[in-house]
Each structure stands twice: as C-alpha cells, then as structure tokens.
Coordinates of C-alpha atoms and ligand atoms in Angstrom, one line a residue:
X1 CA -1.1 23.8 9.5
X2 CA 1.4 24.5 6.6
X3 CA 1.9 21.3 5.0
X4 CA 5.3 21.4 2.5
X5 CA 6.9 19.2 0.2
X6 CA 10.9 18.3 1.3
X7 CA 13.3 16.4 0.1
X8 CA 15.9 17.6 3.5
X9 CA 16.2 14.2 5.7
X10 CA 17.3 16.4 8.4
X11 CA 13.8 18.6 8.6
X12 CA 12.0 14.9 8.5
X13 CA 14.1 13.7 11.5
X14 CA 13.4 16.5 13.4
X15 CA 9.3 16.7 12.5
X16 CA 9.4 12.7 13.6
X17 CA 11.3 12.9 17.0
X18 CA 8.8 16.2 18.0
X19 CA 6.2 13.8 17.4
X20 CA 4.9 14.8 14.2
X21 CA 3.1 12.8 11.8
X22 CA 4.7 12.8 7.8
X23 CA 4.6 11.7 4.6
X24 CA 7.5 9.2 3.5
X25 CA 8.0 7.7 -0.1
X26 CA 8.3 3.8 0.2
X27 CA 8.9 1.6 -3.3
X28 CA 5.1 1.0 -3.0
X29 CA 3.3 3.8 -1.8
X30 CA 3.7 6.8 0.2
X31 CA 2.9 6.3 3.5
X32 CA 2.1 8.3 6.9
X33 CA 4.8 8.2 9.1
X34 CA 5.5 8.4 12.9
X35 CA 7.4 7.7 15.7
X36 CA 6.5 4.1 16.4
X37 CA 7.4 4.3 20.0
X38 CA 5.5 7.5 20.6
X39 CA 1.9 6.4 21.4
X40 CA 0.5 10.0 20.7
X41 CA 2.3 10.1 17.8
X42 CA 1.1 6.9 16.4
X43 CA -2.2 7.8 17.2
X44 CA -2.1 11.0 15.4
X45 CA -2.0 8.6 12.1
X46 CA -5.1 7.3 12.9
X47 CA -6.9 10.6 13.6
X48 CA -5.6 12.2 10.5
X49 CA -6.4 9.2 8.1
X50 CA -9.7 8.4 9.7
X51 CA -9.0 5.2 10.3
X52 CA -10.8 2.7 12.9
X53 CA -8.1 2.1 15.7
X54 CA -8.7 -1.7 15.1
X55 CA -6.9 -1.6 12.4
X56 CA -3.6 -2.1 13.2
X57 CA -0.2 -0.4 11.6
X58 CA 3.2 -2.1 9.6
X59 CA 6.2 -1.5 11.5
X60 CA 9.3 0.1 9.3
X61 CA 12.4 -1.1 10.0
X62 CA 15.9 -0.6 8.2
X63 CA 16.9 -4.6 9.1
X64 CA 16.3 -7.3 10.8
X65 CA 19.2 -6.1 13.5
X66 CA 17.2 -3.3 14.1
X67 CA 13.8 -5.3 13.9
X68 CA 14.9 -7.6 16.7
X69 CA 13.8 -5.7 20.0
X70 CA 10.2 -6.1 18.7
X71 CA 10.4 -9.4 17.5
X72 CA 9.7 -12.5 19.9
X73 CA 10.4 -15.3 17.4
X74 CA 11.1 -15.7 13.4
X75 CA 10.2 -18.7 12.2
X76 CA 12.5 -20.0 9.1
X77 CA 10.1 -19.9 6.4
X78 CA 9.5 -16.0 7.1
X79 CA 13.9 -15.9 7.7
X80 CA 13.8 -17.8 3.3
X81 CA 11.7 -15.3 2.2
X82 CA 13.3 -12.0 4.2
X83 CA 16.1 -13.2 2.8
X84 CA 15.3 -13.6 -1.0
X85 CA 12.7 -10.3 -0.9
X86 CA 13.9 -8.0 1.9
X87 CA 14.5 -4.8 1.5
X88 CA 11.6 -4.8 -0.5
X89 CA 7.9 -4.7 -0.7
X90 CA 6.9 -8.0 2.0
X91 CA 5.4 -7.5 5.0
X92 CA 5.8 -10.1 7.8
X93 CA 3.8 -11.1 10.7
X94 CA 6.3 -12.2 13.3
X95 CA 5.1 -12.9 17.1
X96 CA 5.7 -9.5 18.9
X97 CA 7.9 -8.7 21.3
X98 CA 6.4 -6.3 24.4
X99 CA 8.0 -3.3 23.6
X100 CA 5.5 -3.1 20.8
X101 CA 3.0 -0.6 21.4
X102 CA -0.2 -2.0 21.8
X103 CA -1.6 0.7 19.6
X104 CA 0.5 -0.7 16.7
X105 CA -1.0 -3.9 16.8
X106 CA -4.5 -3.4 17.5
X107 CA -4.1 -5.2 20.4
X108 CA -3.1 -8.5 18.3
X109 CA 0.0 -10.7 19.4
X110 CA 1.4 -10.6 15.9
X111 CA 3.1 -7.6 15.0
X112 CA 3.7 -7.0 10.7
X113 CA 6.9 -5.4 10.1
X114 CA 8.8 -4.3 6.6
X115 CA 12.2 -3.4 5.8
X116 CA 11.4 -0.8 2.9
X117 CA 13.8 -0.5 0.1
X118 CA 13.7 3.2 -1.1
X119 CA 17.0 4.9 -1.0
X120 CA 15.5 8.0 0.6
X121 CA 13.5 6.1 3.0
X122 CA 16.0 3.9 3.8
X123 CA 18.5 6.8 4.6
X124 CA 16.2 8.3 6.9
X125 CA 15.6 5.3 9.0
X126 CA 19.6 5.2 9.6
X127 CA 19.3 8.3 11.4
X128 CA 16.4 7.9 13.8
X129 CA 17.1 5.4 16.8
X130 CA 13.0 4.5 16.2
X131 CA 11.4 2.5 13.9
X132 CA 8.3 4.4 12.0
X133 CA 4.8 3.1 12.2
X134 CA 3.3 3.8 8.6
X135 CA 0.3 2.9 6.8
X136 CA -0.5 3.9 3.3
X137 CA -1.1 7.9 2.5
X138 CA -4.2 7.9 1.9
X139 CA -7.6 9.0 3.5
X140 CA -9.4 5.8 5.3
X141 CA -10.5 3.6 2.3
X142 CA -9.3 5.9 -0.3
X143 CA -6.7 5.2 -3.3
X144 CA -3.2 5.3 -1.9
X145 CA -1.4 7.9 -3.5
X146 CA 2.2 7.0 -5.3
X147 CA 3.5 10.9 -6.1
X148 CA 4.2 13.3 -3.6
X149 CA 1.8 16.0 -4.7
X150 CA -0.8 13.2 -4.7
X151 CA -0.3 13.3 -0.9
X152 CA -0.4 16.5 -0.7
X153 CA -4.2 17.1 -2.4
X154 CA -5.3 14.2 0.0
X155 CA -3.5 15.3 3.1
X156 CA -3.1 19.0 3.5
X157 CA -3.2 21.1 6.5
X158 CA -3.0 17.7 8.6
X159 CA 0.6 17.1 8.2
X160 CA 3.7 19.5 8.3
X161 CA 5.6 17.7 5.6
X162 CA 5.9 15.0 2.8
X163 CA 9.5 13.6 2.3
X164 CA 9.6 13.9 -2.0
X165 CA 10.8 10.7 -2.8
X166 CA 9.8 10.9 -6.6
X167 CA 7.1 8.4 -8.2
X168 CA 7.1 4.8 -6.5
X169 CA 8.3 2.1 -7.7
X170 CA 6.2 -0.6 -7.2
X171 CA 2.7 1.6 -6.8
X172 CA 0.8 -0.8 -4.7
X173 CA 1.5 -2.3 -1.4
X174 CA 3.8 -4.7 -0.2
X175 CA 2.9 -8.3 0.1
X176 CA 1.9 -9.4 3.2
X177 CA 2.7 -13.0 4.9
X178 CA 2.7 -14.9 8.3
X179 CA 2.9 -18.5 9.7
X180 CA 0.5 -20.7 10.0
X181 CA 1.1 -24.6 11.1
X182 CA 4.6 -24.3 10.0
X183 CA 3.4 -23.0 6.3
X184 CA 3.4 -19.5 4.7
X185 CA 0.0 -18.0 4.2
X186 CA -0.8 -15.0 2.5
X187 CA -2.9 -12.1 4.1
X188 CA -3.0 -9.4 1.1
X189 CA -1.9 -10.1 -2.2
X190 CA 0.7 -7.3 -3.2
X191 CA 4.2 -6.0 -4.8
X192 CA 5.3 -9.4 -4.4
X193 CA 3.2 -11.9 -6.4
X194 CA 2.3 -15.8 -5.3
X195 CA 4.4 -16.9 -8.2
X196 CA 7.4 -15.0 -6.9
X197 CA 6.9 -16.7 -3.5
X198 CA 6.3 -20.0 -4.6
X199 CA 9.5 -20.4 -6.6
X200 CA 11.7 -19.6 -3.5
X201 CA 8.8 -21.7 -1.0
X202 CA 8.3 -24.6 -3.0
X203 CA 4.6 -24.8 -2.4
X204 CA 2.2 -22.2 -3.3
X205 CA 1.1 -20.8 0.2
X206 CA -2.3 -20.4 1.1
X207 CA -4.3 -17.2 0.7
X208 CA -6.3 -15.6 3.1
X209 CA -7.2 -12.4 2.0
X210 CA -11.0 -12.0 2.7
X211 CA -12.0 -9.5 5.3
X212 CA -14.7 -12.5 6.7
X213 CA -12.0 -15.4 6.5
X214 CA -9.2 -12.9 7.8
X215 CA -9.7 -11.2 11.1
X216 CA -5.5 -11.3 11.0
X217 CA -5.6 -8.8 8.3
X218 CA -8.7 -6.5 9.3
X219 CA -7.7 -3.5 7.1
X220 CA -9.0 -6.4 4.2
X221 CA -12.1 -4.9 4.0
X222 CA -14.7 -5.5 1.4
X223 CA -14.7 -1.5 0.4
X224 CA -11.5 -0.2 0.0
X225 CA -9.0 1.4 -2.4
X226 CA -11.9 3.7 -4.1
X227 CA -12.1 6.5 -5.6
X228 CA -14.5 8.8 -4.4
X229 CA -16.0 8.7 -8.7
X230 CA -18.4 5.5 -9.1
X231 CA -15.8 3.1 -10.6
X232 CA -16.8 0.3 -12.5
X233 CA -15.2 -3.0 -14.8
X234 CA -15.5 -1.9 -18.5
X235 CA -17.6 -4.7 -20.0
X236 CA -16.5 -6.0 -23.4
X237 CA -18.7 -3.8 -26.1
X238 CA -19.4 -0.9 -23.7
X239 CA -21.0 1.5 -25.1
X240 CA -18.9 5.2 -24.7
X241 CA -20.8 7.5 -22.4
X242 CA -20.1 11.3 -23.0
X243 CA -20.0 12.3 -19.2
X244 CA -17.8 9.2 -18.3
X245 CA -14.0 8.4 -18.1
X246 CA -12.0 5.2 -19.1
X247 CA -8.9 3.5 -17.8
X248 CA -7.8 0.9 -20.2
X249 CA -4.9 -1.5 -19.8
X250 CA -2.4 -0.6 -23.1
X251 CA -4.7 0.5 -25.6
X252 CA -7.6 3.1 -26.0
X253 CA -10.1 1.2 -28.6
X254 CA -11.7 2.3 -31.6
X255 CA -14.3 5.0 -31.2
X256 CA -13.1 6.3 -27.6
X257 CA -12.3 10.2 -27.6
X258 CA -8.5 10.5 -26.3
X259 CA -9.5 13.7 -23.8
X260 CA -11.9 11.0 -21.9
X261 CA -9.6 8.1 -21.7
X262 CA -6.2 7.2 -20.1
X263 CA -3.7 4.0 -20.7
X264 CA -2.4 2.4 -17.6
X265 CA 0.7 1.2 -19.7
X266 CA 2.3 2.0 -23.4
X267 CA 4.0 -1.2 -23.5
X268 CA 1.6 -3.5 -21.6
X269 CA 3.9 -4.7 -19.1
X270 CA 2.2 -5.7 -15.6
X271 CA 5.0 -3.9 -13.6
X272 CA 3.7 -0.7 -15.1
X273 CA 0.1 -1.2 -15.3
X274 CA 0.7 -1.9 -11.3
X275 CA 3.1 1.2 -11.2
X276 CA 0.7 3.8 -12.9
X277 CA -3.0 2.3 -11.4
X278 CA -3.6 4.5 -8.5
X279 CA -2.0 7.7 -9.9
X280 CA -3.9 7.2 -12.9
X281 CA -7.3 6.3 -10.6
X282 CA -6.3 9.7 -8.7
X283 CA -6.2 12.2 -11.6
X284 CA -9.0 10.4 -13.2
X285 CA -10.9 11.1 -9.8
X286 CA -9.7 14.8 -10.3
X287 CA -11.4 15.4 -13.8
X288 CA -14.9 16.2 -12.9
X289 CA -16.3 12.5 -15.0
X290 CA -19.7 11.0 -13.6
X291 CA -18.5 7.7 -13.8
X292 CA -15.3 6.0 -14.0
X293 CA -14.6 2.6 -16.4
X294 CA -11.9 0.4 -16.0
X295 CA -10.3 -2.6 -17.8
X296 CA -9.8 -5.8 -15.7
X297 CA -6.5 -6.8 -16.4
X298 CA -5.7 -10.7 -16.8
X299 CA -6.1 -13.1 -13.2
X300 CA -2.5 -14.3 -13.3
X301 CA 1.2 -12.8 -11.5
X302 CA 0.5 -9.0 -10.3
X303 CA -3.1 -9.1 -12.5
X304 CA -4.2 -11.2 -9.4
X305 CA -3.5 -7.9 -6.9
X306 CA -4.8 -5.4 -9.6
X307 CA -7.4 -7.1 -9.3
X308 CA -8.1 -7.8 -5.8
X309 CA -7.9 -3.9 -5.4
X310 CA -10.4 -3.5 -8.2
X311 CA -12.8 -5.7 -6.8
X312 CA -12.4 -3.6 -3.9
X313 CA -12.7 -0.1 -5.1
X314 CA -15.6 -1.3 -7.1
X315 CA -17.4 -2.9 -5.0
X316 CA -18.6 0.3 -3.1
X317 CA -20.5 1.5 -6.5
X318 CA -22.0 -2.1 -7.5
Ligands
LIG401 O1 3.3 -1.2 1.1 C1 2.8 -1.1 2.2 O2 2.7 -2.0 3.0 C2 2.5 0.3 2.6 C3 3.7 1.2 2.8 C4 3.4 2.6 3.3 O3 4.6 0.5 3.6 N1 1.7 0.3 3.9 C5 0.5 -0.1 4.0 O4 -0.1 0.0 5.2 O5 -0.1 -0.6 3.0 P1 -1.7 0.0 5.5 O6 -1.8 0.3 6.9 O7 -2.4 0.8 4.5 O8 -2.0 -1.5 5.3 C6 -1.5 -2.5 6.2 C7 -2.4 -3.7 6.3 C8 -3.7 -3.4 6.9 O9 -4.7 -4.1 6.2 C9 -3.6 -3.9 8.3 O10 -4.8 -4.4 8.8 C10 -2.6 -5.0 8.2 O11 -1.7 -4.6 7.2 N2 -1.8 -5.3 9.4 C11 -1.0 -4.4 10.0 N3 -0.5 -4.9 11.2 C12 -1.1 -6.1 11.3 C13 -1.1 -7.1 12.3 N4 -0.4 -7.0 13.4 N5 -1.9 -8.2 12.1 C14 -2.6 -8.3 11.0 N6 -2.7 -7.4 10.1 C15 -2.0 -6.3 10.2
LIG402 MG1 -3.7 1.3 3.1

C-alpha cells in the first residue's frame, strides 16, 4: 500500500467511511484513525500498531452533543472540567453507553473519550456521522510522532493516508481523568498539568498512573514511549562520548560538539520543551548515535509528564 500525505478532508472522509485506517493531526499527537463504529476497522488499528487488544482506544468526538449516544452518565466534576479544558487535550472516562464497541474498551465498562481541538481535525469530525477511535501514531511502545512525515517513516505501506495537520501543538498526550468516590483521579499525566486541574477542582486529585496500581489505564506500562536508540538521564558531569548523542533542555554546555547535541527549547519554556520532545527523540533516533543522553527537566507543572515519559522510555535500557 501507497501511503500519502493530504491535507483534502474530503479524500480522509472517504478513506474513513470504506473502513480505512489513517493518520489525523490532533493538538497532541498524531494519531491512527478509524471508524469507531466499524469493528474491522477499529481492529485494523491494533494490527497495524502492534498493539495488545487489551489495551483499549480514546474515543474522538467533536462535543459532548455528539458524545452523548455513548455516554451512560457524566458525573459533574468530569462536566467542571469539560467545561474549563474541552476542546482540548483531556481525556475522560465516563461510564459507557452500549453502543460502544466492545473492542474500543477492551472489554472495560468505562469508555475514555476526547473532544480534540485541532482546526483540521475538528473540521473533519463535522463531516463524518461517526466518532473516530484513535490512539497515538506510533508503533506499539514507540515515541509518538508530532509531524506528519514523522508518521509517515513509522507507518508506511500500512496506511493509505496521513491528514497534514502541521506540527502539534501540545506534542504529548492529552491528560487523562475519571471518577472515583465522587473525586477526580488522574490516570496519565499529560497536556493538561495537575496544577491546571487543581485551580479549577479545588483539591489536587489523586494520581494513579502506575501500570501495577492502574489496571484502568493498562496502556501505563512500565516500557513505553522509547526510542528504539538506548536512551538514558544525562547525569550531572557526564563525561561526552564520541559515538553518543545529547538532548539538553535550553542549553548545550561547555565542551559538547554542536553536530552531536540538540536543544529541546531556545527560550526554556516548558510548553516548548513538551512541544519539541518526541520530534527531537525521533530525529535523534534517526542519526545512527550508539546511545542517546537526555536532560531531566525539573519535577514540577508539565516537567512532571516529561518526566513520567522519560522514566518510561528509559526504563527499557536501564
Ligand atoms: O492525546 C492523546 O490522547 C492521543 C491523541 C491521538 O488523541 N491519543 C492517545 O491514545 O494517546 P493512546 O491509545 O496512545 O493512549 C490512550 C491511553 C492508553 O493508555 C489506554 O490504555 C487508555 O488511554 N485508555 C483508553 N481507553 C480506556 C478505558 N476505557 N479505560 C482505561 N484506560 C483507557
Ligand atoms: Mg500512545
């Protein structure tokens, strides 16, 4: 299979109601998109991302009009923050409603669903009477790609076409929350930090993003998010490696050659550090280095989910 970069709506409307599985910009990553109500079609995702089918997928919907066939119940404190966040980069896990596909959900009673705020995305969704099953781009455990051509190195022959919705936004993935005993809890830290959702809560909800405390969230597994480079946590005083590469924060130090190194942002600022990680852990992937180094960025607002994916992507090479 052929697979093409498009930016035609019309050629993604038709590839989704045949049944085809495509790429779709979001504001956080790109994502693999199908028919939601097509059960081959959803399960297409999983055979081309290689992905466990217990492992179950967000549905994308333009609102909560549209949301509310496969929603049984939506419980206030998910209602405060859909309304402060939404469009935008939270996921919520409502109770599902049975028109649901059990494939979707992994067989789970709750089903996660996001109202995604890219204009192109968002366009698209007004013309298909379906809501799209997506998860993130990439191959199973792999970096999620945030450019289109990113998809396409990871992805092609599998699908027909990737919608070109530019760079994302955000460049990681939305925040996802659900209800527990009348109180928000977090499942996977994201876009949307615990500050942010604390300010509009008025508590600081609960997170539960380990893969052993969490069988709500089982994509939180202890390997994810990697590059297929060994990636480590620079340690302060390093010593430079000739054959390895370096990801630093804002600034390349003293003594590190330029052509082995890359900044995550010039001016330092978190939302860009968050924006540039995975395309910058992508081409750094691409360049042929024995070993990857990375900065850890500070354990406070979106550090707390650079890091969380770090610990991740690391963890496979520790
Ligand atoms: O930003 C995002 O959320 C991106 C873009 C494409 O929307 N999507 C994304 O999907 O990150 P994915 O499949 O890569 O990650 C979704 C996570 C997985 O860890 C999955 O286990 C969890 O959400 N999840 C999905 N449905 C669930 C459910 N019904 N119950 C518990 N966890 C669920
Ligand atoms: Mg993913």
């Amino acid at each position: 299979m052929k697979t093409q970069l498009t930016q035609d709506l019309g050629i993604a409307k038709e590839a989704l109601e045949k049944g085809h599985v495509i790429g779709v910009p979001t504001e956080t990553v790109y994502g693999l998109a199908s028919n939601a109500l097509n059960i081959a079609a959803v399960a297409k995702i999983f055979e081309i991302k290689g992905r466990p089918s217990n492992n179950p997928l967000i549905l994308h919907c333009l609102d909560r009009e549209n949301a509310a066939p496969f929603i049984m119940e939506f419980h206030d404190e998910l209602a405060l923050l859909s309304s402060k966040f939404c469009p935008g980069p939270l996921t919520l896990l409502v109770p599902k409603s049975e028109r649901v596909p059990e494939i979707i959900t992994a067989g789970s009673d709750r089903v996660a669903i996001r109202f995604p705020a890219h204009p192109m995305l968002r366009a698209l969704l007004e013309t298909l009477p379906f809501p799209l099953a997506a998860p993130s781009a990439n191959q199973y455990g792999g970096v999620s790609p945030t450019l289109a051509p990113q998809v396409l190195e990871q992805l092609m022959g599998k699908i027909p076409w990737i919608l070109d919705g530019g760079p994302c936004e955000y460049g990681l993935e939305s925040t996802i929350v659900g209800v527990e005993n009348n109180k928000i809890v977090v499942y996977r830290l994201g876009s949307i930090t615990l500050d942010e959702l604390s300010v509009v809560l008025g508590y600081i909800p609960e997170l539960k993003n380990n893969a052993a405390s969490n069988p709500q969230a089982p994509g939180m597994v202890k390997y994810h998010y990697a590059p297929h480079t060994p990636l480590h946590y620079f340690q302060q005083n390093e010593a430079l490696k000739l054959d390895s590469g370096y990801i630093f924060l804002h600034k390349i130090p003293e003594g590190f050659p330029p052509q082995q190194c890359m900044v995550l942002s010039i001016s330092g600022m978190p939302q860009e550090i968050a924006r540039n990680l995975y395309r910058v852990l992508i081409e750094m992937d691409s360049k042929g280095f024995k070993a990857l180094y990375i900065e850890k960025p500070a354990p406070e607002g979106l550090g707390l989910t650079l890091i969380d994916r770090l610990n991740r992507a690391t963890a496979k090479f520790s």
